[in-house]
PDB file of C-alpha atoms in Angstrom:
ATOM      1  CA  UNK G  19    -102.561  56.767  59.496  1.00 57.00           C
ATOM      2  CA  UNK G  20    -105.293  55.505  61.303  1.00 60.00           C
ATOM      3  CA  UNK G  21    -108.216  53.121  60.167  1.00 63.00           C
ATOM      4  CA  UNK G  22    -111.574  54.499  59.300  1.00 63.00           C
ATOM      5  CA  UNK G  23    -114.242  53.734  61.959  1.00 71.00           C
ATOM      6  CA  UNK G  24    -116.902  53.935  59.215  1.00 83.00           C
ATOM      7  CA  UNK G  25    -118.086  51.267  56.814  1.00 91.00           C
ATOM      8  CA  UNK G  26    -115.695  50.763  53.990  1.00 94.00           C
ATOM      9  CA  UNK G  27    -112.088  49.495  53.173  1.00 96.00           C
ATOM     10  CA  UNK G  28    -108.959  50.866  54.037  1.00 95.00           C
ATOM     11  CA  UNK G  29    -105.504  49.820  52.703  1.00 96.00           C
ATOM     12  CA  UNK G  30    -101.751  50.620  54.234  1.00 96.00           C
ATOM     13  CA  UNK G  31     -98.331  49.546  52.597  1.00 94.00           C
ATOM     14  CA  UNK G  32     -95.683  48.982  54.791  1.00 94.00           C
ATOM     15  CA  UNK G  33     -92.733  49.872  55.104  1.00 92.00           C
ATOM     16  CA  UNK G  34     -92.978  53.258  53.636  1.00 86.00           C
ATOM     17  CA  UNK G  35     -90.078  55.311  51.852  1.00 83.00           C
ATOM     18  CA  UNK G  36     -88.350  57.818  53.770  1.00 79.00           C
ATOM     19  CA  UNK G  37     -85.615  60.312  53.724  1.00 70.00           C
ATOM     20  CA  UNK G  38     -83.154  57.663  54.706  1.00 76.00           C
ATOM     21  CA  UNK G  39     -84.161  55.316  52.096  1.00 81.00           C
ATOM     22  CA  UNK G  40     -86.686  57.041  49.251  1.00 82.00           C
ATOM     23  CA  UNK G  41     -86.439  53.671  47.412  1.00 84.00           C
ATOM     24  CA  UNK G  42     -87.713  51.218  50.228  1.00 85.00           C
ATOM     25  CA  UNK G  43     -90.188  48.776  48.736  1.00 88.00           C
ATOM     26  CA  UNK G  44     -93.126  47.804  50.764  1.00 90.00           C
ATOM     27  CA  UNK G  45     -93.317  44.317  52.312  1.00 91.00           C
ATOM     28  CA  UNK G  46     -96.649  43.995  53.795  1.00 94.00           C
ATOM     29  CA  UNK G  47     -99.966  45.142  52.649  1.00 96.00           C
ATOM     30  CA  UNK G  48    -102.724  45.343  55.369  1.00 97.00           C
ATOM     31  CA  UNK G  49    -106.356  45.958  54.278  1.00 97.00           C
ATOM     32  CA  UNK G  50    -108.936  46.298  56.784  1.00 97.00           C
ATOM     33  CA  UNK G  51    -112.849  46.263  55.679  1.00 97.00           C
ATOM     34  CA  UNK G  52    -115.481  47.258  57.815  1.00 96.00           C
ATOM     35  CA  UNK G  53    -119.290  46.152  57.122  1.00 96.00           C
ATOM     36  CA  UNK G  54    -122.596  46.575  58.646  1.00 95.00           C
ATOM     37  CA  UNK G  55    -124.073  43.867  60.962  1.00 96.00           C
ATOM     38  CA  UNK G  56    -125.471  40.910  59.108  1.00 97.00           C
ATOM     39  CA  UNK G  57    -129.113  40.972  57.986  1.00 97.00           C
ATOM     40  CA  UNK G  58    -131.521  38.056  58.434  1.00 96.00           C
ATOM     41  CA  UNK G  59    -131.091  36.516  55.423  1.00 97.00           C
ATOM     42  CA  UNK G  60    -127.378  36.688  55.479  1.00 97.00           C
ATOM     43  CA  UNK G  61    -127.403  35.312  59.080  1.00 97.00           C
ATOM     44  CA  UNK G  62    -129.487  32.179  57.971  1.00 97.00           C
ATOM     45  CA  UNK G  63    -127.326  31.508  54.862  1.00 98.00           C
ATOM     46  CA  UNK G  64    -124.120  31.806  57.209  1.00 97.00           C
ATOM     47  CA  UNK G  65    -125.648  29.298  59.773  1.00 97.00           C
ATOM     48  CA  UNK G  66    -126.521  26.860  56.843  1.00 96.00           C
ATOM     49  CA  UNK G  67    -122.797  27.287  55.559  1.00 97.00           C
ATOM     50  CA  UNK G  68    -121.562  26.463  58.903  1.00 96.00           C
ATOM     51  CA  UNK G  69    -124.016  23.931  59.859  1.00 95.00           C
ATOM     52  CA  UNK G  70    -124.804  25.441  63.123  1.00 95.00           C
ATOM     53  CA  UNK G  71    -128.002  26.495  65.442  1.00 92.00           C
ATOM     54  CA  UNK G  72    -127.264  30.088  66.299  1.00 95.00           C
ATOM     55  CA  UNK G  73    -124.532  32.718  65.479  1.00 97.00           C
ATOM     56  CA  UNK G  74    -123.845  35.874  67.749  1.00 97.00           C
ATOM     57  CA  UNK G  75    -126.428  38.318  67.631  1.00 97.00           C
ATOM     58  CA  UNK G  76    -124.051  40.757  66.087  1.00 97.00           C
ATOM     59  CA  UNK G  77    -121.960  39.258  63.439  1.00 98.00           C
ATOM     60  CA  UNK G  78    -119.992  41.297  60.702  1.00 97.00           C
ATOM     61  CA  UNK G  79    -118.417  40.702  57.566  1.00 95.00           C
ATOM     62  CA  UNK G  80    -115.653  42.662  58.865  1.00 96.00           C
ATOM     63  CA  UNK G  81    -112.074  41.439  58.142  1.00 97.00           C
ATOM     64  CA  UNK G  82    -108.449  42.330  58.169  1.00 98.00           C
ATOM     65  CA  UNK G  83    -105.905  40.853  55.773  1.00 97.00           C
ATOM     66  CA  UNK G  84    -102.367  41.017  56.248  1.00 96.00           C
ATOM     67  CA  UNK G  85    -100.429  40.153  53.077  1.00 95.00           C
ATOM     68  CA  UNK G  86     -96.748  39.209  52.969  1.00 90.00           C
ATOM     69  CA  UNK G  87     -96.019  40.372  49.567  1.00 88.00           C
ATOM     70  CA  UNK G  88     -92.227  39.248  49.918  1.00 78.00           C
ATOM     71  CA  UNK G  89     -93.305  35.711  50.685  1.00 79.00           C
ATOM     72  CA  UNK G  90     -96.257  34.978  48.882  1.00 79.00           C
ATOM     73  CA  UNK G  91     -98.755  34.501  51.561  1.00 85.00           C
ATOM     74  CA  UNK G  92    -101.407  36.458  53.870  1.00 91.00           C
ATOM     75  CA  UNK G  93    -103.189  36.041  57.222  1.00 95.00           C
ATOM     76  CA  UNK G  94    -106.780  36.860  57.507  1.00 97.00           C
ATOM     77  CA  UNK G  95    -109.095  37.444  60.334  1.00 98.00           C
ATOM     78  CA  UNK G  96    -112.979  37.009  59.613  1.00 98.00           C
ATOM     79  CA  UNK G  97    -115.922  36.136  61.377  1.00 97.00           C
ATOM     80  CA  UNK G  98    -117.365  33.311  59.465  1.00 97.00           C
ATOM     81  CA  UNK G  99    -113.902  31.436  60.336  1.00 97.00           C
ATOM     82  CA  UNK G 100    -113.741  32.370  63.896  1.00 98.00           C
ATOM     83  CA  UNK G 101    -117.172  30.830  64.375  1.00 98.00           C
ATOM     84  CA  UNK G 102    -116.182  27.633  62.610  1.00 97.00           C
ATOM     85  CA  UNK G 103    -113.725  27.294  65.740  1.00 96.00           C
ATOM     86  CA  UNK G 104    -116.590  28.109  68.222  1.00 97.00           C
ATOM     87  CA  UNK G 105    -117.810  24.365  67.351  1.00 96.00           C
ATOM     88  CA  UNK G 106    -118.286  22.271  70.624  1.00 92.00           C
ATOM     89  CA  UNK G 107    -116.315  19.264  68.912  1.00 91.00           C
ATOM     90  CA  UNK G 108    -113.074  22.019  68.415  1.00 91.00           C
ATOM     91  CA  UNK G 109    -113.409  23.820  71.918  1.00 91.00           C
ATOM     92  CA  UNK G 110    -114.235  20.892  74.385  1.00 87.00           C
ATOM     93  CA  UNK G 111    -113.042  17.968  72.366  1.00 81.00           C
ATOM     94  CA  UNK G 112    -110.138  18.427  69.833  1.00 71.00           C
ATOM     95  CA  UNK G 113    -108.398  20.863  72.039  1.00 69.00           C
ATOM     96  CA  UNK G 114    -108.059  18.167  74.600  1.00 65.00           C
ATOM     97  CA  UNK G 115    -107.176  15.193  72.385  1.00 67.00           C
ATOM     98  CA  UNK G 116    -104.616  17.146  70.829  1.00 62.00           C
ATOM     99  CA  UNK G 117    -103.096  18.240  74.181  1.00 60.00           C
ATOM    100  CA  UNK G 118    -103.611  15.185  76.476  1.00 54.00           C
ATOM    101  CA  UNK G 119    -100.045  14.244  76.249  1.00 53.00           C
ATOM    102  CA  UNK G 120     -98.990  17.232  77.780  1.00 58.00           C
ATOM    103  CA  UNK G 121    -101.941  17.810  79.860  1.00 55.00           C
ATOM    104  CA  UNK G 122    -104.126  15.032  81.571  1.00 56.00           C
ATOM    105  CA  UNK G 123    -106.884  17.579  82.924  1.00 67.00           C
ATOM    106  CA  UNK G 124    -109.415  19.296  80.805  1.00 71.00           C
ATOM    107  CA  UNK G 125    -108.195  22.657  79.499  1.00 82.00           C
ATOM    108  CA  UNK G 126    -111.756  24.133  78.961  1.00 87.00           C
ATOM    109  CA  UNK G 127    -115.211  22.874  80.328  1.00 88.00           C
ATOM    110  CA  UNK G 128    -118.470  23.922  79.051  1.00 89.00           C
ATOM    111  CA  UNK G 129    -119.845  27.073  80.788  1.00 92.00           C
ATOM    112  CA  UNK G 130    -123.326  26.873  82.416  1.00 88.00           C
ATOM    113  CA  UNK G 131    -125.226  30.088  83.757  1.00 84.00           C
ATOM    114  CA  UNK G 132    -125.675  30.581  87.218  1.00 60.00           C
ATOM    115  CA  UNK G 133    -129.058  29.743  87.271  1.00 54.00           C
ATOM    116  CA  UNK G 134    -128.747  26.144  85.410  1.00 45.00           C
ATOM    117  CA  UNK G 135    -129.292  24.210  88.788  1.00 51.00           C
ATOM    118  CA  UNK G 136    -132.539  26.001  89.274  1.00 47.00           C
ATOM    119  CA  UNK G 137    -133.445  25.190  85.683  1.00 43.00           C
ATOM    120  CA  UNK G 138    -132.760  21.379  86.118  1.00 48.00           C
ATOM    121  CA  UNK G 139    -135.128  21.279  89.381  1.00 50.00           C
ATOM    122  CA  UNK G 140    -137.897  23.188  87.803  1.00 49.00           C
ATOM    123  CA  UNK G 141    -138.942  19.871  86.199  1.00 50.00           C
ATOM    124  CA  UNK G 142    -139.151  18.045  89.179  1.00 51.00           C
ATOM    125  CA  UNK G 143    -141.052  20.974  91.085  1.00 55.00           C
ATOM    126  CA  UNK G 144    -143.410  20.544  88.485  1.00 51.00           C
ATOM    127  CA  UNK G 145    -143.618  16.788  88.767  1.00 53.00           C
ATOM    128  CA  UNK G 146    -144.381  17.279  92.265  1.00 55.00           C
ATOM    129  CA  UNK G 147    -146.862  19.866  91.861  1.00 55.00           C
ATOM    130  CA  UNK G 148    -148.615  17.356  89.361  1.00 52.00           C
ATOM    131  CA  UNK G 149    -148.455  14.385  91.675  1.00 57.00           C
ATOM    132  CA  UNK G 150    -149.908  16.292  94.832  1.00 58.00           C
ATOM    133  CA  UNK G 151    -152.538  18.276  92.817  1.00 54.00           C
ATOM    134  CA  UNK G 152    -156.348  16.776  93.302  1.00 48.00           C
ATOM    135  CA  UNK G 153    -157.545  18.663  89.936  1.00 47.00           C
ATOM    136  CA  UNK G 154    -155.054  17.024  87.526  1.00 44.00           C
ATOM    137  CA  UNK G 155    -156.672  14.941  85.022  1.00 48.00           C
ATOM    138  CA  UNK G 156    -156.546  11.347  85.833  1.00 42.00           C
ATOM    139  CA  UNK G 157    -154.731  10.495  82.488  1.00 44.00           C
ATOM    140  CA  UNK G 158    -151.475  11.818  83.604  1.00 44.00           C
ATOM    141  CA  UNK G 159    -149.091   8.964  84.142  1.00 48.00           C
ATOM    142  CA  UNK G 160    -146.567   9.271  86.274  1.00 49.00           C
ATOM    143  CA  UNK G 161    -144.106   7.425  83.712  1.00 52.00           C
ATOM    144  CA  UNK G 162    -144.531  10.634  81.443  1.00 52.00           C
ATOM    145  CA  UNK G 163    -142.793  12.700  83.891  1.00 49.00           C
ATOM    146  CA  UNK G 164    -139.229  13.650  83.603  1.00 48.00           C
ATOM    147  CA  UNK G 165    -136.649  13.761  86.019  1.00 49.00           C
ATOM    148  CA  UNK G 166    -133.522  16.312  85.975  1.00 46.00           C
ATOM    149  CA  UNK G 167    -131.379  13.218  85.109  1.00 48.00           C
ATOM    150  CA  UNK G 168    -133.342  12.424  81.729  1.00 48.00           C
ATOM    151  CA  UNK G 169    -133.121  16.061  80.856  1.00 46.00           C
ATOM    152  CA  UNK G 170    -130.310  16.582  78.268  1.00 51.00           C
ATOM    153  CA  UNK G 171    -129.397  19.497  76.751  1.00 51.00           C
ATOM    154  CA  UNK G 172    -130.021  20.465  73.283  1.00 53.00           C
ATOM    155  CA  UNK G 173    -127.046  19.400  70.961  1.00 63.00           C
ATOM    156  CA  UNK G 174    -126.506  22.998  69.041  1.00 73.00           C
ATOM    157  CA  UNK G 175    -123.046  21.897  67.927  1.00 90.00           C
ATOM    158  CA  UNK G 176    -121.839  25.455  68.610  1.00 95.00           C
ATOM    159  CA  UNK G 177    -120.540  26.536  72.011  1.00 96.00           C
ATOM    160  CA  UNK G 178    -123.369  28.749  73.245  1.00 95.00           C
ATOM    161  CA  UNK G 179    -120.991  31.536  74.923  1.00 96.00           C
ATOM    162  CA  UNK G 180    -119.182  31.671  71.565  1.00 97.00           C
ATOM    163  CA  UNK G 181    -115.758  30.709  72.723  1.00 97.00           C
ATOM    164  CA  UNK G 182    -113.287  30.521  69.664  1.00 97.00           C
ATOM    165  CA  UNK G 183    -110.058  29.102  69.409  1.00 96.00           C
ATOM    166  CA  UNK G 184    -109.375  30.862  65.861  1.00 97.00           C
ATOM    167  CA  UNK G 185    -105.650  31.807  65.425  1.00 97.00           C
ATOM    168  CA  UNK G 186    -106.516  33.403  61.840  1.00 97.00           C
ATOM    169  CA  UNK G 187    -106.650  32.025  58.614  1.00 96.00           C
ATOM    170  CA  UNK G 188    -103.205  31.323  56.691  1.00 92.00           C
ATOM    171  CA  UNK G 189    -103.853  31.477  52.923  1.00 89.00           C
ATOM    172  CA  UNK G 190    -101.240  30.384  50.786  1.00 81.00           C
ATOM    173  CA  UNK G 191    -101.378  30.556  46.912  1.00 69.00           C
ATOM    174  CA  UNK G 192    -102.635  26.927  46.797  1.00 60.00           C
ATOM    175  CA  UNK G 193    -104.527  26.225  50.304  1.00 58.00           C
ATOM    176  CA  UNK G 194    -105.893  27.692  53.379  1.00 56.00           C
ATOM    177  CA  UNK G 195    -104.579  26.492  56.581  1.00 56.00           C
ATOM    178  CA  UNK G 196    -104.542  26.717  60.276  1.00 55.00           C
ATOM    179  CA  UNK G 197    -101.459  25.066  61.959  1.00 51.00           C
ATOM    180  CA  UNK G 198    -100.233  23.033  59.163  1.00 41.00           C
ATOM    181  CA  UNK G 199     -97.443  22.783  57.148  1.00 39.00           C
ATOM    182  CA  UNK G 200     -97.872  22.646  53.600  1.00 41.00           C
ATOM    183  CA  UNK G 201     -96.316  22.947  50.182  1.00 38.00           C
ATOM    184  CA  UNK G 202     -96.435  26.350  48.451  1.00 39.00           C
ATOM    185  CA  UNK G 203     -95.534  28.193  45.187  1.00 40.00           C
ATOM    186  CA  UNK G 204     -91.711  27.993  44.235  1.00 41.00           C
ATOM    187  CA  UNK G 205     -91.583  24.954  46.121  1.00 40.00           C
ATOM    188  CA  UNK G 206     -91.572  26.661  49.762  1.00 56.00           C
ATOM    189  CA  UNK G 207     -92.904  25.725  52.971  1.00 65.00           C
ATOM    190  CA  UNK G 208     -94.901  27.523  55.336  1.00 77.00           C
ATOM    191  CA  UNK G 209     -93.609  26.009  58.612  1.00 87.00           C
ATOM    192  CA  UNK G 210     -95.151  26.572  62.055  1.00 91.00           C
ATOM    193  CA  UNK G 211     -93.182  25.692  64.934  1.00 92.00           C
ATOM    194  CA  UNK G 212     -93.231  26.080  68.842  1.00 94.00           C
ATOM    195  CA  UNK G 213     -90.397  28.300  69.956  1.00 93.00           C
ATOM    196  CA  UNK G 214     -89.555  29.481  73.332  1.00 92.00           C
ATOM    197  CA  UNK G 215     -86.809  31.648  72.176  1.00 93.00           C
ATOM    198  CA  UNK G 216     -88.754  33.912  69.518  1.00 93.00           C
ATOM    199  CA  UNK G 217     -90.793  36.206  71.877  1.00 95.00           C
ATOM    200  CA  UNK G 218     -92.688  39.269  71.219  1.00 97.00           C
ATOM    201  CA  UNK G 219     -90.450  42.395  72.303  1.00 97.00           C
ATOM    202  CA  UNK G 220     -93.072  44.001  74.647  1.00 97.00           C
ATOM    203  CA  UNK G 221     -90.359  46.601  75.240  1.00 97.00           C
ATOM    204  CA  UNK G 222     -90.338  47.912  71.452  1.00 97.00           C
ATOM    205  CA  UNK G 223     -93.941  47.927  71.707  1.00 97.00           C
ATOM    206  CA  UNK G 224     -94.020  50.374  75.022  1.00 96.00           C
ATOM    207  CA  UNK G 225     -91.668  52.842  73.326  1.00 96.00           C
ATOM    208  CA  UNK G 226     -92.940  56.296  72.756  1.00 95.00           C
ATOM    209  CA  UNK G 227     -90.769  57.686  70.638  1.00 96.00           C
ATOM    210  CA  UNK G 228     -91.380  55.329  67.575  1.00 95.00           C
ATOM    211  CA  UNK G 229     -94.670  56.665  66.014  1.00 95.00           C
ATOM    212  CA  UNK G 230     -97.547  54.653  65.154  1.00 96.00           C
ATOM    213  CA  UNK G 231     -98.112  54.871  61.535  1.00 95.00           C
ATOM    214  CA  UNK G 232    -101.406  52.627  61.299  1.00 95.00           C
ATOM    215  CA  UNK G 233    -103.817  51.960  63.980  1.00 96.00           C
ATOM    216  CA  UNK G 234    -107.275  50.057  63.452  1.00 96.00           C
ATOM    217  CA  UNK G 235    -109.828  48.224  65.665  1.00 96.00           C
ATOM    218  CA  UNK G 236    -112.176  45.678  64.150  1.00 97.00           C
ATOM    219  CA  UNK G 237    -115.381  43.858  65.815  1.00 97.00           C
ATOM    220  CA  UNK G 238    -115.863  40.738  64.150  1.00 98.00           C
ATOM    221  CA  UNK G 239    -118.858  39.619  66.481  1.00 98.00           C
ATOM    222  CA  UNK G 240    -120.620  40.249  69.590  1.00 97.00           C
ATOM    223  CA  UNK G 241    -123.413  38.418  71.608  1.00 97.00           C
ATOM    224  CA  UNK G 242    -125.075  39.499  75.072  1.00 96.00           C
ATOM    225  CA  UNK G 243    -125.458  35.503  75.896  1.00 96.00           C
ATOM    226  CA  UNK G 244    -129.253  35.915  76.543  1.00 93.00           C
ATOM    227  CA  UNK G 245    -128.587  38.664  78.940  1.00 94.00           C
ATOM    228  CA  UNK G 246    -126.336  36.362  81.082  1.00 94.00           C
ATOM    229  CA  UNK G 247    -123.179  38.344  80.205  1.00 95.00           C
ATOM    230  CA  UNK G 248    -121.238  39.043  76.798  1.00 96.00           C
ATOM    231  CA  UNK G 249    -118.990  37.417  74.321  1.00 97.00           C
ATOM    232  CA  UNK G 250    -116.950  39.385  71.633  1.00 97.00           C
ATOM    233  CA  UNK G 251    -114.131  38.968  69.259  1.00 98.00           C
ATOM    234  CA  UNK G 252    -112.157  41.978  68.808  1.00 97.00           C
ATOM    235  CA  UNK G 253    -109.000  42.913  66.725  1.00 98.00           C
ATOM    236  CA  UNK G 254    -106.566  45.681  67.474  1.00 97.00           C
ATOM    237  CA  UNK G 255    -103.819  46.463  65.273  1.00 97.00           C
ATOM    238  CA  UNK G 256    -100.865  48.982  65.107  1.00 97.00           C
ATOM    239  CA  UNK G 257     -97.947  49.739  62.804  1.00 97.00           C
ATOM    240  CA  UNK G 258     -94.827  51.097  64.473  1.00 96.00           C
ATOM    241  CA  UNK G 259     -93.063  53.140  61.664  1.00 92.00           C
ATOM    242  CA  UNK G 260     -90.344  51.165  59.781  1.00 89.00           C
ATOM    243  CA  UNK G 261     -89.980  48.896  62.958  1.00 94.00           C
ATOM    244  CA  UNK G 262     -92.589  46.447  63.839  1.00 96.00           C
ATOM    245  CA  UNK G 263     -96.402  45.453  63.470  1.00 97.00           C
ATOM    246  CA  UNK G 264     -98.453  44.033  66.401  1.00 98.00           C
ATOM    247  CA  UNK G 265    -101.918  42.591  66.258  1.00 98.00           C
ATOM    248  CA  UNK G 266    -104.128  41.521  69.265  1.00 98.00           C
ATOM    249  CA  UNK G 267    -107.178  39.347  68.563  1.00 98.00           C
ATOM    250  CA  UNK G 268    -109.269  38.866  71.734  1.00 98.00           C
ATOM    251  CA  UNK G 269    -112.388  36.590  72.317  1.00 98.00           C
ATOM    252  CA  UNK G 270    -113.456  37.793  75.573  1.00 97.00           C
ATOM    253  CA  UNK G 271    -116.432  35.876  77.700  1.00 97.00           C
ATOM    254  CA  UNK G 272    -117.907  36.982  80.853  1.00 96.00           C
ATOM    255  CA  UNK G 273    -120.771  34.740  81.770  1.00 96.00           C
ATOM    256  CA  UNK G 274    -122.253  36.758  84.955  1.00 95.00           C
ATOM    257  CA  UNK G 275    -121.760  35.112  88.269  1.00 95.00           C
ATOM    258  CA  UNK G 276    -120.027  31.939  87.225  1.00 96.00           C
ATOM    259  CA  UNK G 277    -116.466  32.717  85.167  1.00 96.00           C
ATOM    260  CA  UNK G 278    -114.777  35.001  82.727  1.00 97.00           C
ATOM    261  CA  UNK G 279    -112.720  33.641  80.169  1.00 97.00           C
ATOM    262  CA  UNK G 280    -110.511  34.930  77.399  1.00 98.00           C
ATOM    263  CA  UNK G 281    -108.661  33.761  74.266  1.00 97.00           C
ATOM    264  CA  UNK G 282    -105.677  35.766  73.213  1.00 98.00           C
ATOM    265  CA  UNK G 283    -103.835  35.581  69.902  1.00 98.00           C
ATOM    266  CA  UNK G 284    -101.035  38.093  68.968  1.00 98.00           C
ATOM    267  CA  UNK G 285     -99.133  38.555  66.116  1.00 98.00           C
ATOM    268  CA  UNK G 286     -95.551  40.450  66.112  1.00 97.00           C
ATOM    269  CA  UNK G 287     -93.280  40.778  63.268  1.00 96.00           C
ATOM    270  CA  UNK G 288     -89.996  42.938  63.238  1.00 95.00           C
ATOM    271  CA  UNK G 289     -88.301  44.294  59.949  1.00 91.00           C
ATOM    272  CA  UNK G 290     -85.154  43.294  61.649  1.00 90.00           C
ATOM    273  CA  UNK G 291     -86.307  39.709  61.472  1.00 87.00           C
ATOM    274  CA  UNK G 292     -87.731  39.539  58.277  1.00 80.00           C
ATOM    275  CA  UNK G 293     -87.819  35.683  58.248  1.00 84.00           C
ATOM    276  CA  UNK G 294     -89.950  35.242  61.372  1.00 90.00           C
ATOM    277  CA  UNK G 295     -93.674  35.655  62.328  1.00 94.00           C
ATOM    278  CA  UNK G 296     -94.404  35.335  65.652  1.00 96.00           C
ATOM    279  CA  UNK G 297     -97.543  34.124  67.211  1.00 97.00           C
ATOM    280  CA  UNK G 298     -98.701  34.068  70.935  1.00 97.00           C
ATOM    281  CA  UNK G 299    -101.640  31.800  71.776  1.00 97.00           C
ATOM    282  CA  UNK G 300    -103.150  32.244  75.485  1.00 96.00           C
ATOM    283  CA  UNK G 301    -106.491  30.726  76.759  1.00 96.00           C
ATOM    284  CA  UNK G 302    -107.432  32.313  80.297  1.00 97.00           C
ATOM    285  CA  UNK G 303    -110.434  31.597  82.673  1.00 97.00           C
ATOM    286  CA  UNK G 304    -110.901  32.233  86.262  1.00 97.00           C
ATOM    287  CA  UNK G 305    -114.289  31.807  88.518  1.00 96.00           C
ATOM    288  CA  UNK G 306    -116.349  34.633  89.277  1.00 96.00           C
ATOM    289  CA  UNK G 307    -116.169  34.127  93.230  1.00 96.00           C
ATOM    290  CA  UNK G 308    -112.399  34.556  92.891  1.00 96.00           C
ATOM    291  CA  UNK G 309    -112.216  37.324  90.963  1.00 96.00           C
ATOM    292  CA  UNK G 310    -115.194  38.872  92.723  1.00 95.00           C
ATOM    293  CA  UNK G 311    -113.059  38.749  96.252  1.00 95.00           C
ATOM    294  CA  UNK G 312    -110.153  40.818  94.384  1.00 93.00           C
ATOM    295  CA  UNK G 313    -112.383  43.271  92.519  1.00 93.00           C
ATOM    296  CA  UNK G 314    -116.052  43.148  93.527  1.00 94.00           C
ATOM    297  CA  UNK G 315    -119.009  42.192  91.590  1.00 93.00           C
ATOM    298  CA  UNK G 316    -119.726  45.612  90.445  1.00 91.00           C
ATOM    299  CA  UNK G 317    -116.582  45.749  88.701  1.00 91.00           C
ATOM    300  CA  UNK G 318    -116.875  42.578  87.114  1.00 92.00           C
ATOM    301  CA  UNK G 319    -120.133  43.537  85.885  1.00 90.00           C
ATOM    302  CA  UNK G 320    -118.718  46.390  83.988  1.00 85.00           C
ATOM    303  CA  UNK G 321    -115.494  44.373  82.446  1.00 83.00           C
ATOM    304  CA  UNK G 322    -115.899  45.501  78.975  1.00 81.00           C
ATOM    305  CA  UNK G 323    -117.092  48.994  79.568  1.00 78.00           C
ATOM    306  CA  UNK G 324    -113.525  50.080  79.114  1.00 84.00           C
ATOM    307  CA  UNK G 325    -110.030  48.715  77.768  1.00 88.00           C
ATOM    308  CA  UNK G 326    -108.858  49.497  81.028  1.00 88.00           C
ATOM    309  CA  UNK G 327    -111.043  47.531  82.876  1.00 90.00           C
ATOM    310  CA  UNK G 328    -110.826  44.568  80.243  1.00 93.00           C
ATOM    311  CA  UNK G 329    -106.884  44.667  80.283  1.00 93.00           C
ATOM    312  CA  UNK G 330    -107.021  44.561  84.309  1.00 94.00           C
ATOM    313  CA  UNK G 331    -109.161  41.629  84.652  1.00 95.00           C
ATOM    314  CA  UNK G 332    -107.580  39.691  81.668  1.00 96.00           C
ATOM    315  CA  UNK G 333    -104.267  40.063  83.780  1.00 95.00           C
ATOM    316  CA  UNK G 334    -105.970  38.356  86.561  1.00 95.00           C
ATOM    317  CA  UNK G 335    -107.245  35.190  84.737  1.00 97.00           C
ATOM    318  CA  UNK G 336    -105.387  32.122  85.485  1.00 96.00           C
ATOM    319  CA  UNK G 337    -103.413  30.834  82.534  1.00 96.00           C
ATOM    320  CA  UNK G 338    -105.127  27.404  81.151  1.00 94.00           C
ATOM    321  CA  UNK G 339    -102.788  27.158  77.927  1.00 93.00           C
ATOM    322  CA  UNK G 340     -99.901  28.944  76.505  1.00 94.00           C
ATOM    323  CA  UNK G 341     -97.787  28.577  73.413  1.00 94.00           C
ATOM    324  CA  UNK G 342     -95.413  30.547  71.188  1.00 97.00           C
ATOM    325  CA  UNK G 343     -94.956  29.805  67.567  1.00 96.00           C
ATOM    326  CA  UNK G 344     -92.753  30.976  64.976  1.00 94.00           C
ATOM    327  CA  UNK G 345     -94.134  31.044  61.475  1.00 91.00           C
ATOM    328  CA  UNK G 346     -91.845  31.414  58.455  1.00 81.00           C
ATOM    329  CA  UNK G 347     -91.112  30.346  55.104  1.00 65.00           C
ATOM    330  CA  UNK G 348     -88.260  28.275  54.087  1.00 61.00           C
TER     331      UNK G 348
END
């Protein structure tokens, strides 16, 4: 079953009854909702709710929900929560503070466009022109002229290239959470722990003999970064018969002639390991000049033109941070 490309909602319950086990009851319910791009009023309302200056120019109410029926919680992926995790204090401050003991170097630094130095120097050029001009009004005071050091970037409270450290919104009966442990109904606890032993079975995912019974792709947001590149957040999701499901949420950022950055979140669940939901979180980045030597400028500019191009480039990025986690209920 393939999710629809049209606006609307698709629901799929899994696992499905079969000849071997006709009374099999579903344990998961997947709901995919696709919408139109937010209109102007909806964009303004969302900016007010998030308290941010700007949003990706194409933002959707599109979302995916994965409800674990037997455990009583669900994981939702939506643009509003994803953009919340684009805020600069999360991307460039909280991340580093949380990892300070593990890594003394900054994980991520703010990205500036390739012409930022030209912009910084532009005021100096204007000042020089004013000072050297013989026709300037005599009321011009050189004390009113700014230097590049005095020019500060506007504080928008959101990363201008929309880097999102969003992993999904985990919702229990009593609360929403990202990575915390909280009490849930029936005195159960949702536990998220780092694990180096519980890993995604990529060999199983590569098998061609297991049919894909449900597949969907969703776009949560996209922006052309003022013609300086591209930034988008996508989800690709598939269910492989009565074996497993796999989700990849990818935040791909290309700032032309500067760098390429990618934040990947993967979820994997195997029916043979019902107490474990595995999550991988990767942050990758590489300078443009390094990638250009390998693939050339033209190929990089078309990095998002196809899934093959994107995958090849992402595999060539430098790993900045990686964590593998297990999510389960006790």
